mmCIF file of C-alpha atoms in Angstrom:
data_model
loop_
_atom_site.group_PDB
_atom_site.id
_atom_site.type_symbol
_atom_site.label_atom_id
_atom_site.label_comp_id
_atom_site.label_asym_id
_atom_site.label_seq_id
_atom_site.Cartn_x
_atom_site.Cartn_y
_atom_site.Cartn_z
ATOM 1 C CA UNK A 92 15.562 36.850 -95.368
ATOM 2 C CA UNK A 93 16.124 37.525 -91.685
ATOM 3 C CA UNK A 94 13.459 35.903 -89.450
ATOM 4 C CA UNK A 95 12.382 33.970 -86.648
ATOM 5 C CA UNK A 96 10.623 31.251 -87.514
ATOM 6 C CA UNK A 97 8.659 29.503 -84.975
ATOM 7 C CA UNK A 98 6.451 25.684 -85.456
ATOM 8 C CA UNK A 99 3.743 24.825 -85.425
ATOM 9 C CA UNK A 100 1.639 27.825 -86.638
ATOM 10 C CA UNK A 101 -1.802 26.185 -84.529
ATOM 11 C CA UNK A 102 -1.363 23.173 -82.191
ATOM 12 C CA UNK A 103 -4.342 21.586 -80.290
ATOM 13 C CA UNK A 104 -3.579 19.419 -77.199
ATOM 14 C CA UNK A 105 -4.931 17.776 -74.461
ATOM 15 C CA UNK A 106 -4.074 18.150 -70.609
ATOM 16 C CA UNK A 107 -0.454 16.525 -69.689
ATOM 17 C CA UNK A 108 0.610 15.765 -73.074
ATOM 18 C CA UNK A 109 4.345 17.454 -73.576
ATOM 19 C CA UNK A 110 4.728 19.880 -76.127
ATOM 20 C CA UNK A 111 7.521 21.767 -78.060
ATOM 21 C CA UNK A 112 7.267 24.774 -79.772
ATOM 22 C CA UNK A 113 10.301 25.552 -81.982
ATOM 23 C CA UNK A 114 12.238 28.966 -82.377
ATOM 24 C CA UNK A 115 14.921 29.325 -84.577
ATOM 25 C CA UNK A 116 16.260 32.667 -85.953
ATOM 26 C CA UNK A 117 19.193 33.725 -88.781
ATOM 27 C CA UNK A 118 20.180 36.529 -87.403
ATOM 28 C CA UNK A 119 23.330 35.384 -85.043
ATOM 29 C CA UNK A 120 21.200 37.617 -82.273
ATOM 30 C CA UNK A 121 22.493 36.961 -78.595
ATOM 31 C CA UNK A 122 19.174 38.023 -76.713
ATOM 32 C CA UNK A 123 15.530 35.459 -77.266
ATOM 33 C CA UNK A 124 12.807 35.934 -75.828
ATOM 34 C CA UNK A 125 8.734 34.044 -75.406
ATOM 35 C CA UNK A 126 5.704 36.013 -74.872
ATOM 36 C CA UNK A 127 2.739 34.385 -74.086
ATOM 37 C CA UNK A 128 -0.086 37.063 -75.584
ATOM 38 C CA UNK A 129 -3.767 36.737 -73.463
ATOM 39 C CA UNK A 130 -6.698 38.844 -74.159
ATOM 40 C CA UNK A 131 -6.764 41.791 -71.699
ATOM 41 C CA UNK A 132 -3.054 40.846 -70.559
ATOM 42 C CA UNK A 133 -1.409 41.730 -73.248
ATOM 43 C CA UNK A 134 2.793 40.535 -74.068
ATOM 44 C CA UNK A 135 4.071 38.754 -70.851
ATOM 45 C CA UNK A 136 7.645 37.278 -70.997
ATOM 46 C CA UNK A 137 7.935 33.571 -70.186
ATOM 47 C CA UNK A 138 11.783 33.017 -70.375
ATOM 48 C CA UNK A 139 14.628 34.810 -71.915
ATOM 49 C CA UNK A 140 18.186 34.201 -73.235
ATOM 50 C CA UNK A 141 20.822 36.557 -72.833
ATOM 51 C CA UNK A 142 23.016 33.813 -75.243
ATOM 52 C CA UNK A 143 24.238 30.378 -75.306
ATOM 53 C CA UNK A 144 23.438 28.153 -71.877
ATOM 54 C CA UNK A 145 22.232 31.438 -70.093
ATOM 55 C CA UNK A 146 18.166 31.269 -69.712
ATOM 56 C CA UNK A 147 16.275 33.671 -66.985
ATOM 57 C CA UNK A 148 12.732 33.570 -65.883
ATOM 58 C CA UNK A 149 10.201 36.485 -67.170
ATOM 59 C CA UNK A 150 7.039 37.455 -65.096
ATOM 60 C CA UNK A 151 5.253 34.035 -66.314
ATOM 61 C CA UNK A 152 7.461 31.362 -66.375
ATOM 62 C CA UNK A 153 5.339 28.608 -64.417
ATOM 63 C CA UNK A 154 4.750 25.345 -66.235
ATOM 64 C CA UNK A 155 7.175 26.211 -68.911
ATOM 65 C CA UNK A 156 11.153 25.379 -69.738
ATOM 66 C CA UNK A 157 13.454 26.440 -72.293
ATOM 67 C CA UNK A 158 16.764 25.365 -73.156
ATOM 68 C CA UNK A 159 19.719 27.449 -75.336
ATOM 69 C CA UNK A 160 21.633 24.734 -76.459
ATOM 70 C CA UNK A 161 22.603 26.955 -79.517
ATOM 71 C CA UNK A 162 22.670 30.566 -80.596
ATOM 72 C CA UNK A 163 20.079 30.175 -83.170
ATOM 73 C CA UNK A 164 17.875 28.069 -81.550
ATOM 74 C CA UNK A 165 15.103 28.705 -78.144
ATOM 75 C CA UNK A 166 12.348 25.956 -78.201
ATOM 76 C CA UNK A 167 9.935 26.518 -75.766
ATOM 77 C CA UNK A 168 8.861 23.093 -73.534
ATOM 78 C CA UNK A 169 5.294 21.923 -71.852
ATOM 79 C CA UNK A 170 5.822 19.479 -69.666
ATOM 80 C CA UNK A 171 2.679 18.774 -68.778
ATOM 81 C CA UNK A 172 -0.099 21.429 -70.655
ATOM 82 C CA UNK A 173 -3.222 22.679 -68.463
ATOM 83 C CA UNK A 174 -5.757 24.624 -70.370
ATOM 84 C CA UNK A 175 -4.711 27.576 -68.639
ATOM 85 C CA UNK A 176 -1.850 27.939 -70.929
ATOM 86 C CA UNK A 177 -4.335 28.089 -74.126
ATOM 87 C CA UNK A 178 -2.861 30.987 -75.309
ATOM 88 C CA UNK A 179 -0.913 32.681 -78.335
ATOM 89 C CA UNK A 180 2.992 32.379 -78.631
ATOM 90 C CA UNK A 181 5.387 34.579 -79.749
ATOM 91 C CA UNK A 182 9.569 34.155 -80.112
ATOM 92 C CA UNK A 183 11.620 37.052 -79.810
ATOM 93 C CA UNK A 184 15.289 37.639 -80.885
ATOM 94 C CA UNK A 185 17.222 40.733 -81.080
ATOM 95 C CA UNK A 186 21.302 41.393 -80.662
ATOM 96 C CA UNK A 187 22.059 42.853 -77.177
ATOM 97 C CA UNK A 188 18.678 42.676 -76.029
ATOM 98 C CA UNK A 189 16.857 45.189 -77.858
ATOM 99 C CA UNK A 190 18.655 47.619 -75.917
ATOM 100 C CA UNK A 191 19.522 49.587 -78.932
ATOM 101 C CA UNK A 192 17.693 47.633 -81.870
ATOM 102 C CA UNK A 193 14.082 46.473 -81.816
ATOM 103 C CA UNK A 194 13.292 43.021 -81.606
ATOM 104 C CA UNK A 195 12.046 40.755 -84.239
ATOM 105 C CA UNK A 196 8.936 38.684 -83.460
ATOM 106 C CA UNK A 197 8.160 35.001 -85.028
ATOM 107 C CA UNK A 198 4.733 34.698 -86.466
ATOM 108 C CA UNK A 199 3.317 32.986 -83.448
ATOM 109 C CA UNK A 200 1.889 29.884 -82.416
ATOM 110 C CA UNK A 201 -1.371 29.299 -81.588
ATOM 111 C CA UNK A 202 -2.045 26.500 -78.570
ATOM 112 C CA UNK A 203 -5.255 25.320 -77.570
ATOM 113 C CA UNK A 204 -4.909 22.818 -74.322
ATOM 114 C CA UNK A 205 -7.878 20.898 -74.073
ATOM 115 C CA UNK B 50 4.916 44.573 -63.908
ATOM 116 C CA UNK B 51 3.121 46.364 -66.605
ATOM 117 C CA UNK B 52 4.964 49.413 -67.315
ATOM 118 C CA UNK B 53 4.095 51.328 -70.377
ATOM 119 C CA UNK B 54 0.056 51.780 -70.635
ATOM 120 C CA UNK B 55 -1.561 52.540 -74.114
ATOM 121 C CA UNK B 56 -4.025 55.593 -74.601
ATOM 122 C CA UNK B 57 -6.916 55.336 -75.810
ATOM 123 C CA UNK B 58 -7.424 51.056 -75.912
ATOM 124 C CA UNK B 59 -8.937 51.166 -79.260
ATOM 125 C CA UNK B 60 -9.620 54.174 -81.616
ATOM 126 C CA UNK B 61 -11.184 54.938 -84.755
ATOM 127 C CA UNK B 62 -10.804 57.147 -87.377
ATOM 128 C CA UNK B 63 -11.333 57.577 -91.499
ATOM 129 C CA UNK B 64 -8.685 56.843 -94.300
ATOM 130 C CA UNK B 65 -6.580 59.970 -94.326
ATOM 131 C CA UNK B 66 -7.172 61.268 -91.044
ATOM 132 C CA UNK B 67 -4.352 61.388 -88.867
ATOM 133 C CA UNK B 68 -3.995 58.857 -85.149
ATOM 134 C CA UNK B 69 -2.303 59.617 -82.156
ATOM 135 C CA UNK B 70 -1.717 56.948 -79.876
ATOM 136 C CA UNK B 71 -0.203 57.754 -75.834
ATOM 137 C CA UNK B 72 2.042 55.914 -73.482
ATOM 138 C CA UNK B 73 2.649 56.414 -69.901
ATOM 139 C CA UNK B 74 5.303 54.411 -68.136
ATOM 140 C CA UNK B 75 6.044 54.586 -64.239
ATOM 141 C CA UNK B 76 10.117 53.733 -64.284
ATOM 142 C CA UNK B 77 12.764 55.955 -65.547
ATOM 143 C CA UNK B 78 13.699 54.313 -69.061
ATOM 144 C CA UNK B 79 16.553 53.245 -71.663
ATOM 145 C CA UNK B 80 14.319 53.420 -75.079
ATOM 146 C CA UNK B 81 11.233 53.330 -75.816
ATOM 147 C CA UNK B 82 9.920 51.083 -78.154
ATOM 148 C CA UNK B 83 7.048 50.829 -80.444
ATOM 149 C CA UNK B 84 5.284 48.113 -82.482
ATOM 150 C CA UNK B 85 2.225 47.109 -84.683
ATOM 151 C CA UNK B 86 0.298 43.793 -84.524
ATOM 152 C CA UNK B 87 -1.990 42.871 -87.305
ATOM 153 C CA UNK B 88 -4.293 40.401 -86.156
ATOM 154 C CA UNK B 89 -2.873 37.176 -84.655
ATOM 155 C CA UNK B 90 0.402 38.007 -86.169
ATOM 156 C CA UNK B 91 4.020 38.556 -84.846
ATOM 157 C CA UNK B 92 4.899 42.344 -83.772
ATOM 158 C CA UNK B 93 6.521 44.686 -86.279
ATOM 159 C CA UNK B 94 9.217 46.807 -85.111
ATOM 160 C CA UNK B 95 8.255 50.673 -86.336
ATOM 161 C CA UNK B 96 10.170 53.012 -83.842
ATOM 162 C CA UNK B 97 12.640 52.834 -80.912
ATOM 163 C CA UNK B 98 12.976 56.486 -79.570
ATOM 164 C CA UNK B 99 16.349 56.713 -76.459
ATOM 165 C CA UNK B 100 15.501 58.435 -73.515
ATOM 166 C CA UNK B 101 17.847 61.454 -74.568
ATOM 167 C CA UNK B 102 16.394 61.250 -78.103
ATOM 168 C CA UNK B 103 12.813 63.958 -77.976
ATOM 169 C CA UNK B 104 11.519 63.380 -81.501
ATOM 170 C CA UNK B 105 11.853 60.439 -84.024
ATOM 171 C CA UNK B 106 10.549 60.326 -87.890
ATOM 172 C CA UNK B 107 9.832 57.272 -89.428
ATOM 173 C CA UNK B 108 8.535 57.676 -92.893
ATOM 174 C CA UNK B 109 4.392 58.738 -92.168
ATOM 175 C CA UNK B 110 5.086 57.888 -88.671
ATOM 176 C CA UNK B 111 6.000 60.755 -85.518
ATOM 177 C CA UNK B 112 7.314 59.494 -82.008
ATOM 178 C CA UNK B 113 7.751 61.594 -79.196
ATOM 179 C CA UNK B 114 9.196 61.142 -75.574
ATOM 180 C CA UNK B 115 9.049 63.410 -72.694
ATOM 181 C CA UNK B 116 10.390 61.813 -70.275
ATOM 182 C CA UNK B 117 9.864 64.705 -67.704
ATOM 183 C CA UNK B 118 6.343 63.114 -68.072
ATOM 184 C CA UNK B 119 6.738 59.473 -68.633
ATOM 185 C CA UNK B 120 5.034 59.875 -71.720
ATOM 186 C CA UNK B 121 5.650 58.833 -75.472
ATOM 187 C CA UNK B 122 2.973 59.688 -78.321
ATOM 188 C CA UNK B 123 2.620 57.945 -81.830
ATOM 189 C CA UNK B 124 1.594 59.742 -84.598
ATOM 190 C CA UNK B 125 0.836 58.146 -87.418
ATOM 191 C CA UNK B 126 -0.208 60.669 -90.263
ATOM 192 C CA UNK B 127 -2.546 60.493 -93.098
ATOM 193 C CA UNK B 128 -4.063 56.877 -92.544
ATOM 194 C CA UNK B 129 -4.384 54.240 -94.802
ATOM 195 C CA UNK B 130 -7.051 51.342 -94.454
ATOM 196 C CA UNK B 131 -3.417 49.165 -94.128
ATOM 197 C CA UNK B 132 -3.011 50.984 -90.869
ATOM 198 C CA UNK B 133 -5.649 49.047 -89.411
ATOM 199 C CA UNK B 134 -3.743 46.867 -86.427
ATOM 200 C CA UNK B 135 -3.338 46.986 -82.647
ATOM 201 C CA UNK B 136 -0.247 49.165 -81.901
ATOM 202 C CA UNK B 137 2.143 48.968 -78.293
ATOM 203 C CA UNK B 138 4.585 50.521 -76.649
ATOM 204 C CA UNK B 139 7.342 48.854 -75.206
ATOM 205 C CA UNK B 140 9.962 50.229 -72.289
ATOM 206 C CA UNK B 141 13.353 49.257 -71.816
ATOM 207 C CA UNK B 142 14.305 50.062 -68.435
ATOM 208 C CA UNK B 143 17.543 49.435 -66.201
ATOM 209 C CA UNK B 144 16.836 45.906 -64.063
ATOM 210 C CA UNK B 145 13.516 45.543 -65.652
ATOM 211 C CA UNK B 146 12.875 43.014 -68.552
ATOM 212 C CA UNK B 147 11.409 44.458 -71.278
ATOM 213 C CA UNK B 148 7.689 45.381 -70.817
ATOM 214 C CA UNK B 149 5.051 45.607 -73.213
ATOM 215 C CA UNK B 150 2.009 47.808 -72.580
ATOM 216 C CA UNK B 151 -1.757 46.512 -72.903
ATOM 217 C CA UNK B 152 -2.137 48.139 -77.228
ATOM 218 C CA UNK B 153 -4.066 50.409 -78.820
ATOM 219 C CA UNK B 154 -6.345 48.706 -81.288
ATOM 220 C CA UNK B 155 -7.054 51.248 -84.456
ATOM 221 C CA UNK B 156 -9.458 50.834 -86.956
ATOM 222 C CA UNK B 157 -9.194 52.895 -90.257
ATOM 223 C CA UNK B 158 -12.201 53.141 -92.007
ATOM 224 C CA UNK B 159 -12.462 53.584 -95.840
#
C-alpha cells in the first residue's frame, strides 16, 4: 500500500531533550515535506526536500533540522525541544512537488514538550 | 504567508443536504488543491483543480476556480454523517511553497 509512515504516533518530552520523528514513504516521490499543524494557524511548512541532499527552509523552520540522506526517507530533528513546539506533525511526500499530483500526508505525530 | 483563506471556518448542515465551502487566495496560482482532515489525522487528497482547468468532478464532490476572482468553491453534494471533517484548500503558486489555508470545519448531522 502506498504511504507515508511517520513514528511515533504521540511522544511526550521534556525541555532540551533531542528528538526524532521518522518519515519514510514507498512511493519513490522526489518532493517531502513537514507541517507543523497549531490551533488557529493552521498547516505551516517546517522544511522541504526537493530530493536526495537538497533540503530548504519553509515559513517555520526555527529549532528544527532535517536531513535527506535517502529518497525514501525525511526524519525530522529537535535539538533541543521548548514547549513552544508542542504541536501536531505531519510528513508530506509527493513526485515533483505536488505540482501536478496531490500530496500524501503521514498520519501525524503528536508532541507534547513539557 | 497564508494564501488561500477558507469560507465559512466551520459550518453545519443535515445528512443529505448539500456544503459549499470558499477559498480566496491573493497570488496568481499553478493548481489549486483541496483536502479533508478527520480529526487529528493526516490530510486526504480529494481534488487538485489547474489554473486553466474551470470545473472538476470528483465522484459526490464539485470544484470550481475562477481565477479572475481568486476564488475556488467545494461542493460536496448530498452529505453523509462520514463527511464530517475539517476541509482546506491548498495553492500552488510560482516561487511560493505550497500554502495551506486556515479549514473549514463541517459538521453533518444525522
Amino acid at each position: 500500500e502506498a504511504q507515508v509512515t511517520q513514528n511515533p504516533r504521540y511522544l511526550i518530552t521534556v525541555t532540551g531533550k533531542k528528538l526524532t520523528v521518522t518519515c519514510s514513504q514507498n512511493m519513490n516521490h522526489e518532493y517531502m515535506s513537514w507541517y507543523r499543524q497549531d490551533p488557529g494557524l493552521g498547516l505551516r511548512q517546517i522544511y522541504y526536500s526537493m530530493n536526495v541532499e537538497v533540503t530548504d527552509k519553509g515559513d517555520v523552520p526555527e529549532g528544527y533540522k532535517v536531513s535527506r540522506k535517502e529518497k525514501r526517507n525525511f526524519p525530522l530533528i529537535l535539538e533541543s525541544p521548548s514547549p513552544n513546539q508542542t504541536s501536531l506533525y505531519f510528513c508530506a511526500s509527493s513526485p515533483l512537488g505536488g505540482r501536478s499530483w496531490g500530496y500524501t500526508f503521514g498520519s501525524g505525530t503528536r508532541l507534547t514538550v513539557v | 504567508s497564508q494564501q488561500g483563506e477558507e469560507d465559512p471556518q466551520a459550518l453545519s448542515i443535515q445528512e443529505g443536504e448539500n456544503a459549499t465551502m470558499n477559498c480566496s487566495y491573493k497570488t496568481s496560482i499553478n493548481n489549486l488543491q483541496w483536502y479533508r482532515q478527520n480529526s487529528g489525522r493526516g490530510l486526504v487528497h480529494l481534488i487538485l483543480i489547474r489554473s486553466n482547468e474551470r470545473e472538476k468532478h470528483s465522484g459526490r464532490l464539485r470544484v470550481t476556480l475562477d481565477t479572475s476572482k481568486k476564488s475556488s468553491s467545494l461542493l460536496i453534494t448530498a452529505s453523509r454523517a462520514a463527511d464530517t471533517a475539517s476541509y482546506f484548500c491548498a495553492t500552488d503558486s510560482y516561487g511560493q511553497n505550497f500554502v495551506f489555508g486556515p479549514g473549514t470545519r463541517l459538521s453533518v448531522l444525522p
